Structures are given as structure tokens and as C-alpha cells.
Short mmCIF file of C-alpha atoms in Angstrom, two decimals:
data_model
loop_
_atom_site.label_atom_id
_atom_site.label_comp_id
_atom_site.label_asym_id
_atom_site.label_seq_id
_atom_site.Cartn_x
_atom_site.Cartn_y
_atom_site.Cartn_z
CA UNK A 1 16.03 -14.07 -43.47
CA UNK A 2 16.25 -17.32 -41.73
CA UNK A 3 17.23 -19.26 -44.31
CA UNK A 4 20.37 -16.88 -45.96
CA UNK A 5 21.63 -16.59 -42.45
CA UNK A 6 22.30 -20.52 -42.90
CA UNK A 7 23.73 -20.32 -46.04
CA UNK A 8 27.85 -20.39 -45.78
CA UNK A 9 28.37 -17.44 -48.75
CA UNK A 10 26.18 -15.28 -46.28
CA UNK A 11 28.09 -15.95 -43.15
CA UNK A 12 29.90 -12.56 -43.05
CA UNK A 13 26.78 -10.33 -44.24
CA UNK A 14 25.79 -7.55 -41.89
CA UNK A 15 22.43 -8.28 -40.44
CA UNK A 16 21.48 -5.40 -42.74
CA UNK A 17 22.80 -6.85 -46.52
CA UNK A 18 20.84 -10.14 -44.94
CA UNK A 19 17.57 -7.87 -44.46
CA UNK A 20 18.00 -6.28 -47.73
CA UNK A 21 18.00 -9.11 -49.48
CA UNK A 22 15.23 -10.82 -47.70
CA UNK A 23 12.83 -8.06 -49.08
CA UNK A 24 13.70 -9.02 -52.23
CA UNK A 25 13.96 -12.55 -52.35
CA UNK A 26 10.24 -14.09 -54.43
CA UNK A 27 9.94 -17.15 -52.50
CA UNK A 28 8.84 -19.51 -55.36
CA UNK A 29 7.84 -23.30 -55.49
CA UNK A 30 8.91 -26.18 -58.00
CA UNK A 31 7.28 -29.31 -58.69
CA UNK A 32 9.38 -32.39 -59.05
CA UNK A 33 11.00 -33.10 -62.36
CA UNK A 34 11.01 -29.22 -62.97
CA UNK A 35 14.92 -27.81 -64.11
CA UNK A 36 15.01 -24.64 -61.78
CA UNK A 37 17.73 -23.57 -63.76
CA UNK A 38 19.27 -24.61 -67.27
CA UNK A 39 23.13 -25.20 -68.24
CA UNK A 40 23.81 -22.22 -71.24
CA UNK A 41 21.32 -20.12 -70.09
CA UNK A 42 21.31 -16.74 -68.93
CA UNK A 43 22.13 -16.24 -65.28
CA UNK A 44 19.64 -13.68 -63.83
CA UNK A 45 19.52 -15.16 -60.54
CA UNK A 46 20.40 -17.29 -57.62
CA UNK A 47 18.63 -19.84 -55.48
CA UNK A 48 18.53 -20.29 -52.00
CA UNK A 49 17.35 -23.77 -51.73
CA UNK A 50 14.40 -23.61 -48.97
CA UNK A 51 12.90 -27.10 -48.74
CA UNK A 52 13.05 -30.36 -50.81
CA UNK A 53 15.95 -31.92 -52.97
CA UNK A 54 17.78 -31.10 -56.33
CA UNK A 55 19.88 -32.95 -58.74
CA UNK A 56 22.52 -30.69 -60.41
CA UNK A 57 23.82 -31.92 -63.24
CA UNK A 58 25.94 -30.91 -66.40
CA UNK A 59 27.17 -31.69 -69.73
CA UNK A 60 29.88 -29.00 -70.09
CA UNK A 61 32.32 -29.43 -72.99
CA UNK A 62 32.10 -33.17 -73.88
CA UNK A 63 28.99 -33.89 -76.26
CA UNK A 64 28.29 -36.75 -73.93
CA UNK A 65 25.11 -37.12 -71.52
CA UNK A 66 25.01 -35.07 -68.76
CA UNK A 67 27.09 -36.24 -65.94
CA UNK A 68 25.32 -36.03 -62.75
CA UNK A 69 27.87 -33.87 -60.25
CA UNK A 70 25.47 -33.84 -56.97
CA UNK A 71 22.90 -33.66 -55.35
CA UNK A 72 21.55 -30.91 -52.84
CA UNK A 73 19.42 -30.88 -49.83
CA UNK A 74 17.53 -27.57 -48.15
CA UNK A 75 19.41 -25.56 -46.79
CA UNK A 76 21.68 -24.69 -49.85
CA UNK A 77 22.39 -22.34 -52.55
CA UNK A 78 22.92 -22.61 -56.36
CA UNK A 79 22.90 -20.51 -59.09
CA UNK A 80 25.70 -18.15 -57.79
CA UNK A 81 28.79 -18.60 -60.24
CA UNK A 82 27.23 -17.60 -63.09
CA UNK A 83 25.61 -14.46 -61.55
CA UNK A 84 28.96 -13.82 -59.50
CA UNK A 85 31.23 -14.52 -62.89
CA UNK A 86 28.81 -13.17 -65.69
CA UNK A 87 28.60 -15.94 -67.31
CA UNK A 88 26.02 -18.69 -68.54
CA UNK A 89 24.73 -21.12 -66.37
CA UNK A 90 27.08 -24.22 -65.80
CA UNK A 91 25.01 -26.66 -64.83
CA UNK A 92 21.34 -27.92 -64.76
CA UNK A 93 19.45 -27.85 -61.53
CA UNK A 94 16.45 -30.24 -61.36
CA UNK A 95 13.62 -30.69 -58.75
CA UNK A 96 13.62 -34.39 -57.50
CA UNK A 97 11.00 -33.58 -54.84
CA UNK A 98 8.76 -30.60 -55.15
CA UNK A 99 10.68 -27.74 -53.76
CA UNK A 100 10.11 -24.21 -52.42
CA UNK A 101 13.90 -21.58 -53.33
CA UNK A 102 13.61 -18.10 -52.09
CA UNK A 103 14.94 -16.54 -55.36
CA UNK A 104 17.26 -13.16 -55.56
CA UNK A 105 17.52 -11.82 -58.83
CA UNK A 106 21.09 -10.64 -60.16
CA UNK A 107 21.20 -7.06 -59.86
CA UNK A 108 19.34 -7.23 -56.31
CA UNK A 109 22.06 -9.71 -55.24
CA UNK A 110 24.98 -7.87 -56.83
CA UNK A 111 23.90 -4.36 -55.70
CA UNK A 112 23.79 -5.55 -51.97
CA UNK A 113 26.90 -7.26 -52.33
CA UNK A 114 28.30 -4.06 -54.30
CA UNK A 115 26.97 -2.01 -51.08
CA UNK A 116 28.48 -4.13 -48.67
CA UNK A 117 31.81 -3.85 -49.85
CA UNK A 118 31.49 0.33 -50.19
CA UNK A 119 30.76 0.07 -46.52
CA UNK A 120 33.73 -2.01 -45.58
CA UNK A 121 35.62 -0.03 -46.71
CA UNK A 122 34.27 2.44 -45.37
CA UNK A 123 34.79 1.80 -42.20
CA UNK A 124 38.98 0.53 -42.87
CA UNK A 125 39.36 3.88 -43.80
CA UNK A 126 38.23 5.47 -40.66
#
């Protein structure tokens, strides 16, 4: 929970979403040179970037090489847009170092979120 509580698109979670999603978060380790994530694919989850470094990069809708469009140290997140959009992936994500992500599947992530909002809400209307 340590980690999400660092990350900048969990700054306004309750203390409960952050515990929620904690419990479902596989933490899971990469060896360098490994793509965590692939642009085009399917977006099932996100990535809260625990230790090590990552290169993202893309090739979008040029035919050229992939472009490299940064690169991210732990503490970060990626993987997000395309499981907050619905969409493909948009961009590669590749180990340089070996790294360890705590990774949230989509409909954990989007249920909590979903959950969150209900109870703000919630608690406008009273």
C-alpha cells in the first residue's frame, strides 16, 4: 500500500480504495530486456512501477522505428490509459534493469475506482 500511496493518480484515494487495491495487486518481477507491456495489445492491466527502470517506447501511426518517448524510474505507474480509455496499449514498456511492478488487473482497478466514485457521491448528496 506503500507504494500506490506515492503514486500521483492515487493521491485522492480513501485509505480504503488504497487497501482494496493492495489486496489485489500480484507483485511480479521482470528481468531486464523483458517488454512488461506491448503497444496494440490488449490492456488488462496497470503497473505500479516498484523498483528498477523502464524504457517506454512507441511506434504509433508512422511505420517508422519506435521512437523512444521516456524513460521511468520506481516509483511510477504505466499502463493506465489504455485500461482507463478501453483501448489498446499505446506504447511499449521495456525492463532496462530487472524490475519488480505490483500489478492491478483491469476490472480490480476499475471496480475500486467505480466504488469510489458511488461513495462520493454519496456523501455530496447528504
Amino acid at each position: 500500500m506503500a507504494l500506490l500511496e506515492q503514486l500521483r493518480i492515487f493521491s485522492g484515494a480513501s485509505r480504503t480504495v488504497l487497501e482494496r487495491l493492495a489486496g489485489v495487486a500480484v507483485l511480479t518481477n521482470f528481468a531486464a530486456g523483458t517488454a512488461i507491456v506491448s503497444e496494440g495489445d490488449t490492456a488488462d492491466a496497470l503497473y505500479a512501477l516498484a523498483e528498477g527502470t523502464v524504457e517506454v517506447t512507441a511506434i504509433g501511426e508512422s511505420a517508422v522505428p519506435s521512437v523512444r518517448l521516456r524513460t521511468m524510474q520506481a516509483p511510477d505507474l504505466f499502463g493506465e490509459i489504455g485500461v482507463l480509455e478501453g483501448i489498446p496499449r499505446t506504447a511499449t514498456v521495456t525492463a532496462i534493469t530487472d524490475c519488480v511492478c505490483e500489478r492491478i488487473d483491469k476490472d480490480s482497478f476499475l471496480d475500486a475506482l467505480a466504488d469510489a466514485l458511488e461513495k462520493a457521491g454519496d456523501a455530496k448528496e447528504v
